Short mmCIF file of C-alpha atoms and ligand atoms in Angstrom, two decimals:
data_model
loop_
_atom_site.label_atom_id
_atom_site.label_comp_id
_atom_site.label_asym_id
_atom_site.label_seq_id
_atom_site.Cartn_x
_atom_site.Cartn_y
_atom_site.Cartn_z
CA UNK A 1 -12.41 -5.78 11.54
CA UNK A 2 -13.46 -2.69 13.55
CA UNK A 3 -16.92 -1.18 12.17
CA UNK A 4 -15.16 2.40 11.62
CA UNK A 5 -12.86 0.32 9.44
CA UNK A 6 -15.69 -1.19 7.46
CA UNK A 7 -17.17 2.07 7.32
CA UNK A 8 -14.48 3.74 5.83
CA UNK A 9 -14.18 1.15 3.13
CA UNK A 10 -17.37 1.78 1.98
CA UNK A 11 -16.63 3.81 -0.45
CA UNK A 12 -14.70 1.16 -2.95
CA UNK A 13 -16.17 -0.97 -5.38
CA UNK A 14 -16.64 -4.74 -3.69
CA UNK A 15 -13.67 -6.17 -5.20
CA UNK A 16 -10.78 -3.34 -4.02
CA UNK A 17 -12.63 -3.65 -0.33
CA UNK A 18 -12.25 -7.82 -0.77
CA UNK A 19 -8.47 -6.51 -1.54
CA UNK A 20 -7.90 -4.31 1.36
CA UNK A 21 -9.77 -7.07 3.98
CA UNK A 22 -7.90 -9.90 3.06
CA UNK A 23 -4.62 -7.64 2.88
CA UNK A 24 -5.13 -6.21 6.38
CA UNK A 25 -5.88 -9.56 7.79
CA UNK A 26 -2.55 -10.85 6.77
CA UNK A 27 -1.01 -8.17 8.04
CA UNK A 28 -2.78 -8.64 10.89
CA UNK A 29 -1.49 -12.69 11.02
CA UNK A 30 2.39 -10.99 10.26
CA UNK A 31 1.96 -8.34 13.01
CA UNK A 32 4.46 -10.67 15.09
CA UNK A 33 7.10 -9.35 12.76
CA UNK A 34 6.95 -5.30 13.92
CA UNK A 35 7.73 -4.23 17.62
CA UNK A 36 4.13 -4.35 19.71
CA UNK A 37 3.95 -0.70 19.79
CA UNK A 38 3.63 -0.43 16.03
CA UNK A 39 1.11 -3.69 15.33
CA UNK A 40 -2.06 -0.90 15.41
CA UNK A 41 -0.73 1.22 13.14
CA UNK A 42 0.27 -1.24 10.80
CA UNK A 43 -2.76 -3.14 10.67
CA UNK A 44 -4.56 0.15 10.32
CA UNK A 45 -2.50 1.09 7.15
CA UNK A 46 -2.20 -2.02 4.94
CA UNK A 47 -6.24 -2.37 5.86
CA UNK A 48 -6.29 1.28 4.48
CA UNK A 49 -3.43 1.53 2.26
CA UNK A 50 -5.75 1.80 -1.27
CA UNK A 51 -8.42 4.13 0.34
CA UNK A 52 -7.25 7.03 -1.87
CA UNK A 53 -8.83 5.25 -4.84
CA UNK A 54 -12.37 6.46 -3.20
CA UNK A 55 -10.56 10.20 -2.46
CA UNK A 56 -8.70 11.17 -5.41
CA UNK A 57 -6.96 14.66 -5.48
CA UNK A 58 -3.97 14.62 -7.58
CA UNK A 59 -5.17 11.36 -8.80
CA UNK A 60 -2.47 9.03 -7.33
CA UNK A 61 -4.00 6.77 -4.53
CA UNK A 62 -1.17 6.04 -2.09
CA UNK A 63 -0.41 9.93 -1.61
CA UNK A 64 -4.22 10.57 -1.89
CA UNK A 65 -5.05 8.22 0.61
CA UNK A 66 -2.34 9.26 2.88
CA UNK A 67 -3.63 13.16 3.01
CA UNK A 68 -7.28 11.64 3.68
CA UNK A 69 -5.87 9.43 6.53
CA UNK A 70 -4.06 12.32 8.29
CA UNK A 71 -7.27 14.95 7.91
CA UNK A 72 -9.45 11.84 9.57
CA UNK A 73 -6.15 12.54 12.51
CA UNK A 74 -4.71 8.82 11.43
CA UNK A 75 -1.12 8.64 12.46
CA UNK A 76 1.76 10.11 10.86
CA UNK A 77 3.20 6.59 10.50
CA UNK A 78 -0.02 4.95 9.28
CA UNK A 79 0.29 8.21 6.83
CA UNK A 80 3.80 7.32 5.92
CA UNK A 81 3.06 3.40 5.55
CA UNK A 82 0.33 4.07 3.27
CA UNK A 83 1.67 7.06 0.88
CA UNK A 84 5.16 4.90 0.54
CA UNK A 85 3.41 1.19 0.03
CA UNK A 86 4.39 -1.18 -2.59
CA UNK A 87 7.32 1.04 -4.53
CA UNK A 88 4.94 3.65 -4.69
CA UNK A 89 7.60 6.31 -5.09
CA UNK A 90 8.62 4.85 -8.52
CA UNK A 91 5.01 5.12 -9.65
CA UNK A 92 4.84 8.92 -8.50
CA UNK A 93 7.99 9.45 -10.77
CA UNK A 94 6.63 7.57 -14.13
CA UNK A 95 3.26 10.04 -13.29
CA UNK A 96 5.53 12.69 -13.20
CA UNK A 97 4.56 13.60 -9.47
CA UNK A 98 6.93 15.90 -8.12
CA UNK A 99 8.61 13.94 -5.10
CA UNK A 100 8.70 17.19 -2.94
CA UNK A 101 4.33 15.89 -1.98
CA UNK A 102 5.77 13.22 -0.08
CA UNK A 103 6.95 15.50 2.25
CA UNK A 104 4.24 16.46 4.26
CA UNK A 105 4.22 11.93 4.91
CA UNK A 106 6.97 11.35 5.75
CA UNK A 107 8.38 10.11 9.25
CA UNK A 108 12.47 9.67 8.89
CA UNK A 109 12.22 6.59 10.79
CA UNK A 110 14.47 3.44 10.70
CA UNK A 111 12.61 1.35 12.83
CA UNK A 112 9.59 1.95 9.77
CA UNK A 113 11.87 -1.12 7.63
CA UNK A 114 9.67 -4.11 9.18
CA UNK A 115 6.40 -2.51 8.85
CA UNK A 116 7.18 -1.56 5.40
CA UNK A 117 8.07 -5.00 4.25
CA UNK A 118 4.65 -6.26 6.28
CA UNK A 119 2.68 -4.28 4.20
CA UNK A 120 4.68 -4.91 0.92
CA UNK A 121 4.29 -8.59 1.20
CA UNK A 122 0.44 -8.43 2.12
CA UNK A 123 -0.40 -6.16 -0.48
CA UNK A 124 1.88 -7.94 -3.12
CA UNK A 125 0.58 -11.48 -2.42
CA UNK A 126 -3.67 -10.75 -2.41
CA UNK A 127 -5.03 -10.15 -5.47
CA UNK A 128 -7.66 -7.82 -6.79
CA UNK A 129 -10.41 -9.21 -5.44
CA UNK A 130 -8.82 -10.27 -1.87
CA UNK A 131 -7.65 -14.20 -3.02
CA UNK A 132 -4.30 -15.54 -2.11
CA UNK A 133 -1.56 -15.11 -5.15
CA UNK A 134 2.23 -15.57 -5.08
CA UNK A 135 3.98 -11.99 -5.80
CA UNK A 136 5.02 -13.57 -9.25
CA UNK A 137 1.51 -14.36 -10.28
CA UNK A 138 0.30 -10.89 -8.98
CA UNK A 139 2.73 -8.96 -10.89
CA UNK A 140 1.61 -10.82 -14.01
CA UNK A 141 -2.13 -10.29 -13.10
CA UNK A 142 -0.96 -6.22 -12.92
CA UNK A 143 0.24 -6.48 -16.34
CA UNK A 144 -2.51 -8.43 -17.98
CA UNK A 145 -5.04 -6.19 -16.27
CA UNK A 146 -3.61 -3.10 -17.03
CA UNK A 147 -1.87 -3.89 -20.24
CA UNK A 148 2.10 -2.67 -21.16
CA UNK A 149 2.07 0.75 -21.81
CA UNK A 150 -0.56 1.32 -18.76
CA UNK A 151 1.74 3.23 -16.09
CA UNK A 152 0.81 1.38 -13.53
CA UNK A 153 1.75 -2.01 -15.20
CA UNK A 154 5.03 0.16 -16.18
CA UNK A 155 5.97 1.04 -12.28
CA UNK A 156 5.80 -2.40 -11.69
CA UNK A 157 7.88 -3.59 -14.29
CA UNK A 158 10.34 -0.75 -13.22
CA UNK A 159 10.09 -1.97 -9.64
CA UNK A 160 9.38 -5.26 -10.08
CA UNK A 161 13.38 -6.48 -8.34
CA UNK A 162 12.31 -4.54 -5.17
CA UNK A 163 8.55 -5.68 -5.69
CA UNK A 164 9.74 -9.33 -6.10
CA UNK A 165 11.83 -9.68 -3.55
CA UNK A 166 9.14 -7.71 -0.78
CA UNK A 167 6.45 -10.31 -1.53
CA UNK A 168 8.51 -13.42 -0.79
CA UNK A 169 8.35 -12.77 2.92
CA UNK A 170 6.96 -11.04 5.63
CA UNK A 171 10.36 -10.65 7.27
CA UNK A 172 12.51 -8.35 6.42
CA UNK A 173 13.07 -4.12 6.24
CA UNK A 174 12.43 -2.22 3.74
CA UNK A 175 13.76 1.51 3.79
CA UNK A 176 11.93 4.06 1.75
CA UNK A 177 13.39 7.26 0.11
CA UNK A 178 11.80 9.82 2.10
FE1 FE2 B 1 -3.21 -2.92 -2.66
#
């Protein structure tokens, strides 16, 4: 992993940084599955993709760590990748996040699907401290961790058909709402 990489995950606790390493190395073992042009910034994003948990604003990582990304002059598709991972939309909805501070992330591109369902799967199959886990056994980790009424063990269970079916494969496309 690049050292300005490492730096910038400095800021987690151990265990989300074991998270985002292991995630970004899949994605980096996947990268086969996105056009060669788009392999940077997709490594870049799923190694990045929880960073807003060490920036909070409104207090909702993915967009959080998407506005830190693009003041550091990141991409706007790393930007996208990272506000939109992992159903993150639905999550912004139960928080009662109004939709309209996606906006300012968002890329209206098509050939985003395969990158999307790249970083999906990686993020969906490593668990919270970085180790391997089917997508079945990670969305019962979520809920055990978090507990039921928890909102982020809610968005999951809201999500969890899309969530499901993005972390049986690295291949595939995954089109986001904005
Ligand atoms: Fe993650």
């Amino acid at each position: 992993m690049a050292d300005w990489f490492a730096d910038l995950l400095t800021v987690l606790e151990d265990d989300r940084r074991a998270h985002l390493e292991a995630a970004g190395r899949k994605a980096a073992e996947a990268a086969q599955c996105v056009p060669p042009g788009l392999r940077p910034d997709l490594v870049a994003a799923v190694t990045l993709h929880d960073i807003g948990y060490g920036h909070p604003r409104l207090g909702f990582h993915p967009l959080d760590g998407a506005a830190y990304l693009a003041e550091l002059g990141f991409s706007p598709v790393v930007c996208h990748l990272v506000a939109h991972h992992s159903a993150s939309t639905i999550e912004a909805e139960e928080r009662g996040i109004d939709l309209a501070a996606y906006a300012p992330f968002s890329v209206h591109r098509d050939d985003l699907g395969p990158a999307h369902a790249v970083m999906w799967w990686a993020d969906l199959t490593t668990g919270p401290q970085g180790q391997d886990m089917t997508v079945e056994e990670r969305l019962d980790d979520i809920a055990a961790r978090y507990g039921p009424d928890d909102v982020v063990a809610r968005s999951a269970r809201r999500a969890q058909s899309v969530l499901l079916a993005a972390g049986q494969s690295p291949v595939g496309s995954i089109q986001v709402p904005f």
